[in-house]
Short mmCIF file of C-alpha atoms and ligand atoms in Angstrom, two decimals:
data_model
loop_
_atom_site.label_atom_id
_atom_site.label_comp_id
_atom_site.label_asym_id
_atom_site.label_seq_id
_atom_site.Cartn_x
_atom_site.Cartn_y
_atom_site.Cartn_z
CA UNK O 13 81.88 59.77 29.17
CA UNK O 14 84.92 58.40 30.58
CA UNK O 15 84.18 56.12 33.72
CA UNK O 16 87.01 55.12 36.20
CA UNK O 17 85.99 51.99 37.41
CA UNK O 18 87.48 50.15 40.54
CA UNK O 19 86.67 46.84 41.38
CA UNK O 20 87.17 45.80 45.30
CA UNK O 21 88.37 42.17 45.62
CA UNK O 22 89.47 39.61 43.49
CA UNK O 23 89.06 37.06 45.93
CA UNK O 24 86.40 36.39 48.33
CA UNK O 25 86.46 33.96 51.34
CA UNK O 26 83.95 30.78 51.40
CA UNK O 27 83.03 28.96 54.17
CA UNK O 28 83.97 30.89 57.02
CA UNK O 29 84.16 29.10 60.24
CA UNK O 30 81.87 28.33 62.81
CA UNK O 31 82.20 31.42 65.12
CA UNK O 32 80.57 34.80 64.25
CA UNK O 33 83.05 37.01 62.25
CA UNK O 34 83.49 40.48 62.83
CA UNK O 35 84.58 42.56 59.74
CA UNK O 36 86.28 45.90 60.08
CA UNK O 37 86.27 47.85 56.23
CA UNK O 38 88.05 51.31 55.32
CA UNK O 39 89.35 52.71 52.15
CA UNK O 40 93.07 52.67 52.15
CA UNK O 41 95.39 52.73 49.50
CA UNK O 42 93.12 53.07 46.93
CA UNK O 43 91.10 50.38 47.82
CA UNK O 44 88.46 48.64 49.99
CA UNK O 45 90.75 46.92 52.68
CA UNK O 46 88.50 44.40 55.16
CA UNK O 47 89.93 42.81 58.29
CA UNK O 48 88.00 40.31 59.74
CA UNK O 49 88.32 38.11 63.02
CA UNK O 50 86.62 35.60 64.82
CA UNK O 51 87.83 36.59 68.46
CA UNK O 52 85.61 39.15 70.46
CA UNK O 53 89.14 39.79 72.34
CA UNK O 54 90.78 40.39 69.05
CA UNK O 55 88.46 43.27 67.97
CA UNK O 56 90.40 45.95 69.34
CA UNK O 57 93.85 44.92 67.34
CA UNK O 58 91.47 44.86 64.13
CA UNK O 59 90.80 48.50 64.42
CA UNK O 60 94.66 49.14 65.23
CA UNK O 61 95.64 47.93 62.63
CA UNK O 62 93.84 50.22 59.87
CA UNK O 63 96.44 52.33 61.16
CA UNK O 64 99.40 50.36 59.57
CA UNK O 65 97.81 51.01 56.36
CA UNK O 66 97.87 54.99 57.17
CA UNK O 67 101.35 54.59 57.70
CA UNK O 68 102.29 52.31 54.51
CA UNK O 69 100.48 55.20 52.80
CA UNK O 70 102.84 57.69 54.32
CA UNK O 71 105.74 55.45 53.04
CA UNK O 72 104.73 55.09 49.10
CA UNK O 73 101.40 56.67 47.97
CA UNK O 74 102.50 58.01 44.95
CA UNK O 75 100.14 60.45 44.58
CA UNK O 76 100.52 62.11 48.15
CA UNK O 77 102.90 64.64 48.10
CA UNK O 78 103.14 64.31 51.57
CA UNK O 79 104.78 60.70 51.12
CA UNK O 80 108.23 59.60 51.54
CA UNK O 81 108.19 58.44 48.07
CA UNK O 82 107.19 61.75 46.26
CA UNK O 83 109.93 63.33 48.21
CA UNK O 84 112.52 60.63 46.33
CA UNK O 85 110.47 60.50 42.94
CA UNK O 86 110.79 64.97 42.87
CA UNK O 87 114.26 65.04 44.31
CA UNK O 88 116.64 61.55 43.21
CA UNK O 89 117.83 62.60 39.85
CA UNK O 90 119.43 65.80 41.35
CA UNK O 91 121.87 63.44 43.57
CA UNK O 92 121.11 60.52 45.77
CA UNK O 93 118.18 60.33 48.35
CA UNK O 94 119.03 58.89 52.13
CA UNK O 95 115.58 57.14 52.71
CA UNK O 96 114.04 55.41 55.82
CA UNK O 97 115.36 51.81 56.50
CA UNK O 98 111.64 50.80 55.87
CA UNK O 99 111.44 51.94 52.03
CA UNK O 100 114.87 50.93 51.19
CA UNK O 101 114.09 47.59 52.32
CA UNK O 102 111.00 47.72 49.92
CA UNK O 103 112.82 49.29 47.45
CA UNK O 104 115.28 46.27 47.20
CA UNK O 105 112.66 43.73 47.36
CA UNK O 106 111.06 45.19 44.50
CA UNK O 107 114.05 45.75 42.38
CA UNK O 108 114.69 42.20 42.75
CA UNK O 109 111.80 41.32 41.48
CA UNK O 110 112.22 44.34 38.57
CA UNK O 111 115.70 41.96 37.69
CA UNK O 112 113.96 38.65 38.06
CA UNK O 113 110.80 39.09 35.93
CA UNK O 114 113.30 40.26 33.49
CA UNK O 115 111.49 44.06 33.78
CA UNK O 116 107.92 42.43 33.79
CA UNK O 117 107.94 43.82 36.94
CA UNK O 118 108.94 47.46 36.62
CA UNK O 119 108.96 49.92 39.73
CA UNK O 120 110.65 52.74 37.40
CA UNK O 121 106.91 52.39 35.64
CA UNK O 122 106.36 55.79 37.34
CA UNK O 123 106.32 58.18 34.12
CA UNK O 124 103.46 55.53 32.30
CA UNK O 125 101.48 55.15 35.45
CA UNK O 126 101.63 59.24 35.73
CA UNK O 127 100.91 59.34 31.87
CA UNK O 128 97.88 57.12 31.51
CA UNK O 129 96.52 58.59 35.07
CA UNK O 130 96.16 55.42 36.19
CA UNK O 131 94.39 55.53 39.93
CA UNK O 132 93.02 59.33 39.39
CA UNK O 133 89.91 60.75 37.74
CA UNK O 134 92.37 61.94 35.05
CA UNK O 135 92.95 58.48 33.36
CA UNK O 136 92.84 59.54 29.43
CA UNK O 137 94.66 57.47 26.61
CA UNK O 138 97.75 58.95 25.49
CA UNK O 139 98.42 59.40 21.99
CA UNK O 140 101.76 57.32 20.57
CA UNK O 141 104.23 60.31 21.07
CA UNK O 142 103.49 60.93 24.49
CA UNK O 143 104.02 57.38 25.40
CA UNK O 144 107.56 57.18 23.33
CA UNK O 145 108.69 60.40 24.70
CA UNK O 146 108.34 58.68 28.54
CA UNK O 147 109.41 55.00 27.79
CA UNK O 148 113.14 56.28 27.94
CA UNK O 149 112.76 56.79 31.73
CA UNK O 150 111.04 53.29 32.68
CA UNK O 151 113.99 50.98 33.34
CA UNK O 152 114.39 49.94 36.75
CA UNK O 153 118.45 49.84 36.20
CA UNK O 154 118.56 53.54 35.70
CA UNK O 155 117.81 53.23 39.70
CA UNK O 156 120.31 53.28 41.50
CA UNK O 157 119.93 52.01 45.32
CA UNK O 158 123.31 52.25 47.78
CA UNK O 159 122.92 50.02 50.58
CA UNK O 160 125.60 51.57 52.42
CA UNK O 161 124.08 54.79 52.53
CA UNK O 162 120.34 53.39 52.00
CA UNK O 163 120.16 56.19 49.07
CA UNK O 164 118.26 56.09 46.01
CA UNK O 165 119.84 57.82 42.72
CA UNK O 166 117.87 58.25 39.32
CA UNK O 167 120.16 58.31 36.09
CA UNK O 168 117.72 60.27 34.16
CA UNK O 169 115.80 63.23 35.28
CA UNK O 170 111.67 62.73 34.89
CA UNK O 171 111.96 58.86 36.22
CA UNK O 172 109.62 57.92 38.91
CA UNK O 173 109.20 54.67 41.31
CA UNK O 174 105.81 53.54 41.71
CA UNK O 175 105.01 50.40 44.36
CA UNK O 176 101.59 50.45 43.47
CA UNK O 177 102.06 46.54 42.04
CA UNK O 178 103.63 45.45 45.34
CA UNK O 179 102.44 48.42 48.21
CA UNK O 180 98.83 46.37 49.52
CA UNK O 181 100.59 43.09 49.62
CA UNK O 182 103.97 44.75 51.63
CA UNK O 183 100.91 46.32 53.95
CA UNK O 184 99.01 43.01 54.17
CA UNK O 185 102.71 41.42 55.51
CA UNK O 186 102.66 44.22 58.13
CA UNK O 187 99.05 43.91 59.01
CA UNK O 188 99.65 39.93 59.79
CA UNK O 189 102.91 40.12 61.96
CA UNK O 190 100.87 42.66 63.84
CA UNK O 191 97.88 40.99 64.18
CA UNK O 192 99.96 37.95 65.22
CA UNK O 193 102.56 39.41 67.33
CA UNK O 194 98.78 40.80 69.39
CA UNK O 195 98.17 36.95 69.66
CA UNK O 196 95.14 36.73 67.01
CA UNK O 197 95.13 33.32 65.52
CA UNK O 198 92.85 33.15 62.97
CA UNK O 199 91.94 35.95 60.91
CA UNK O 200 91.50 37.21 57.30
CA UNK O 201 92.85 40.27 55.79
CA UNK O 202 91.92 41.33 52.37
CA UNK O 203 93.42 44.64 50.96
CA UNK O 204 91.22 45.16 47.78
CA UNK O 205 92.03 41.08 46.47
CA UNK O 206 95.53 40.89 48.36
CA UNK O 207 94.27 38.42 50.95
CA UNK O 208 96.32 36.90 53.71
CA UNK O 209 94.84 34.55 56.10
CA UNK O 210 96.35 34.28 59.57
CA UNK O 211 96.02 30.66 61.03
CA UNK O 212 93.34 27.59 59.73
CA UNK O 213 89.49 27.56 59.25
CA UNK O 214 89.22 24.95 61.96
CA UNK O 215 92.00 22.96 63.90
CA UNK O 216 93.45 20.89 61.01
CA UNK O 217 91.56 22.46 58.32
CA UNK O 218 92.64 25.33 55.74
CA UNK O 219 91.15 28.44 54.52
CA UNK O 220 89.50 28.48 51.39
CA UNK O 221 89.84 30.98 49.15
CA UNK O 222 87.94 31.47 45.96
CA UNK O 223 89.35 33.44 42.91
CA UNK O 224 86.69 35.80 41.06
CA UNK O 225 85.60 34.60 37.72
CA UNK O 226 86.02 38.22 35.64
CA UNK O 227 83.36 37.07 33.80
CA UNK O 228 80.45 36.56 36.37
CA UNK O 229 79.00 38.76 38.67
CA UNK O 230 80.82 39.74 42.06
CA UNK O 231 80.83 36.78 43.70
CA UNK O 232 81.34 34.35 41.38
CA UNK O 233 84.36 32.32 41.63
CA UNK O 234 86.46 30.03 38.44
CA UNK O 235 88.91 28.25 41.09
CA UNK O 236 89.77 28.07 44.66
CA UNK O 237 92.87 28.07 46.90
CA UNK O 238 93.08 26.19 50.17
CA UNK O 239 95.83 27.71 52.51
CA UNK O 240 96.82 28.37 56.09
CA UNK O 241 99.21 30.99 57.12
CA UNK O 242 99.60 32.67 53.71
CA UNK O 243 98.93 35.29 51.39
CA UNK O 244 96.49 34.87 48.30
CA UNK O 245 97.83 37.81 45.61
CA UNK O 246 95.76 38.63 42.34
CA UNK O 247 96.35 41.03 39.76
CA UNK O 248 93.48 41.14 36.97
CA UNK O 249 92.36 43.16 33.96
CA UNK O 250 89.11 43.68 35.42
CA UNK O 251 90.68 44.61 38.56
CA UNK O 252 90.58 48.76 37.69
CA UNK O 253 90.35 50.25 34.65
CA UNK O 254 89.06 52.91 32.39
CA UNK O 255 86.68 52.85 29.59
CA UNK O 256 87.18 55.55 27.22
CA UNK O 257 84.58 57.42 25.17
CA UNK O 258 84.72 54.49 22.28
CA UNK O 259 84.04 51.68 24.74
CA UNK O 260 87.30 50.35 24.92
CA UNK O 261 88.87 49.38 28.08
CA UNK O 262 92.04 50.13 29.32
CA UNK O 263 93.34 48.27 32.53
CA UNK O 264 96.05 49.51 34.69
CA UNK O 265 98.91 46.77 34.51
CA UNK O 266 101.37 48.44 32.16
CA UNK O 267 104.17 47.21 30.10
CA UNK O 268 107.28 48.61 30.25
CA UNK O 269 107.96 48.00 26.64
CA UNK O 270 105.20 49.43 24.72
CA UNK O 271 104.15 51.79 27.50
CA UNK O 272 100.17 50.36 27.04
CA UNK O 273 98.38 47.94 29.29
CA UNK O 274 100.04 44.70 28.96
CA UNK O 275 98.48 42.34 26.67
CA UNK O 276 99.32 38.89 27.92
CA UNK O 277 97.29 35.36 27.51
CA UNK O 278 96.17 35.98 31.04
CA UNK O 279 92.66 37.42 32.38
CA UNK O 280 94.13 36.96 36.11
CA UNK O 281 97.00 35.98 37.85
CA UNK O 282 96.53 34.95 41.81
CA UNK O 283 100.26 34.14 43.69
CA UNK O 284 99.99 32.01 46.87
CA UNK O 285 102.60 31.88 49.37
CA UNK O 286 103.82 33.03 53.26
CA UNK O 287 105.03 36.38 51.57
CA UNK O 288 102.41 38.89 50.98
CA UNK O 289 104.87 41.66 49.42
CA UNK O 290 106.39 39.00 46.87
CA UNK O 291 103.50 37.28 45.49
CA UNK O 292 101.74 40.63 44.94
CA UNK O 293 104.97 41.66 43.04
CA UNK O 294 104.89 38.38 41.58
CA UNK O 295 101.03 38.51 40.53
CA UNK O 296 101.59 41.79 38.48
CA UNK O 297 104.60 40.04 36.67
CA UNK O 298 102.67 37.35 36.04
CA UNK O 299 100.09 39.14 34.71
CA UNK O 300 102.60 40.80 32.37
CA UNK O 301 104.35 37.63 31.48
CA UNK O 302 101.65 35.32 30.36
CA UNK O 303 101.08 31.86 31.54
CA UNK O 304 104.29 30.35 30.35
CA UNK O 305 107.15 32.71 31.49
CA UNK O 306 104.79 33.41 34.28
CA UNK O 307 104.81 29.85 35.59
CA UNK O 308 108.68 29.63 34.78
CA UNK O 309 109.03 32.93 37.46
CA UNK O 310 106.76 31.32 40.24
CA UNK O 311 108.59 27.84 40.22
CA UNK O 312 111.91 30.10 40.10
CA UNK O 313 110.68 31.08 43.52
CA UNK O 314 109.65 27.50 44.71
CA UNK O 315 105.82 28.92 45.22
CA UNK O 316 102.01 28.41 43.92
CA UNK O 317 100.10 30.06 41.71
CA UNK O 318 96.14 29.67 39.59
CA UNK O 319 96.27 31.46 36.32
CA UNK O 320 93.03 32.21 34.16
CA UNK O 321 93.89 32.53 30.49
CA UNK O 322 91.49 34.70 28.30
CA UNK O 323 90.35 31.64 26.65
CA UNK O 324 89.32 29.81 29.67
CA UNK O 325 91.66 27.40 30.39
CA UNK O 326 92.69 27.48 34.47
CA UNK O 327 96.56 26.67 35.24
CA UNK O 328 97.70 25.45 38.64
CA UNK O 329 101.23 25.64 39.29
CA UNK O 330 102.70 24.26 42.19
CA UNK O 331 105.95 24.01 43.71
P1 ADP N 26 95.76 45.69 41.98
O1 ADP N 26 96.32 46.87 42.43
O2 ADP N 26 94.94 46.34 40.83
O3 ADP N 26 96.11 44.94 43.12
P2 ADP N 26 98.93 44.78 41.10
O4 ADP N 26 99.03 44.49 42.57
O5 ADP N 26 98.67 44.47 39.65
O6 ADP N 26 97.11 45.35 40.85
O7 ADP N 26 99.26 46.70 40.77
C1 ADP N 26 98.92 47.44 39.46
C2 ADP N 26 99.56 48.65 39.66
O8 ADP N 26 100.82 48.39 39.83
C3 ADP N 26 99.48 49.61 38.76
O9 ADP N 26 97.94 50.52 39.69
C4 ADP N 26 100.47 50.49 38.59
O10 ADP N 26 100.72 51.52 40.16
C5 ADP N 26 101.61 49.75 39.07
N1 ADP N 26 101.89 49.08 37.25
C6 ADP N 26 101.15 49.08 36.49
N2 ADP N 26 101.89 48.29 35.80
C7 ADP N 26 103.55 48.15 36.26
C8 ADP N 26 104.34 47.14 36.27
N3 ADP N 26 104.65 46.66 35.07
N4 ADP N 26 105.38 46.85 36.70
C9 ADP N 26 105.45 47.39 38.49
N5 ADP N 26 104.36 47.78 38.59
C10 ADP N 26 103.15 48.18 37.84
MG1 MG N 27 100.94 43.24 42.55
#
């Protein structure tokens, strides 16, 4: 029997500060989303912040017929589709990472995500012919973003944008800036492994974020990252995958070159920086690129990263 397995958090936080924390969790963006605050006056803002996650779903949910992205995917091959400023800005950012990663991160990945049934109960292994038939539709170069009109156009019928590799990071940025605007000074946002820490653990002391070890029970970790006011975003093969009847595991990060789950030397890639949207896209890109090219990409942005290779090496990249 095939199983769809979705793990929740790639990263957990250790050694929380002395005040008793208040955590609220909900399922959103296809994962468990938690927000932890440390001041009881902040609790109403935490509850309100979950509304932002619903807004992001309405904007970019790949599977929801009511989302703005759904409309784009349905019509952008006919003529340019005018989109909201918010979606246009996110698409431009995602497009830039697609370019700078040489297509390792590719927002045109939609037809492959759909074919493999990534994130659905219908996940399956397509045959070679099916893969070849959609590969030609997976190339961000064929997406035309026109900033003067805020429009999106697909050069080929059948193309689809998927923002699953950047959406949770984007949502974490929105939540963090909302909470900051409400005066929240210390908080942890964890959207299924996309962690954002607001403020410091204690005056002068950073938070410690633990990076989950794919090989141990949930909760075990292979490295830690000390940071304040920062995102720590992880992409891993163990995060979301399904098991075929023969027991082979297929994970959810796909190569736009082969049309199959990417195979690099990495089993986990975490990117650290103040911009969670960017860190999310880069963590997916690094996972596909592997340790050497991934390190180059992260350095070109002046960010930090921690990689775990399949043979157990920990690679730390500092700006
Ligand atoms: P997670 O969603 O588990 O945090 P990622 O941020 O790495 O992990 O995003 C993986 C998701 O991104 C997939 O579920 C799919 O929607 C999408 N995706 C898969 N492969 C690619 C790719 N090569 N480029 C861009 N997006 C991808
Ligand atoms: Mg990502």
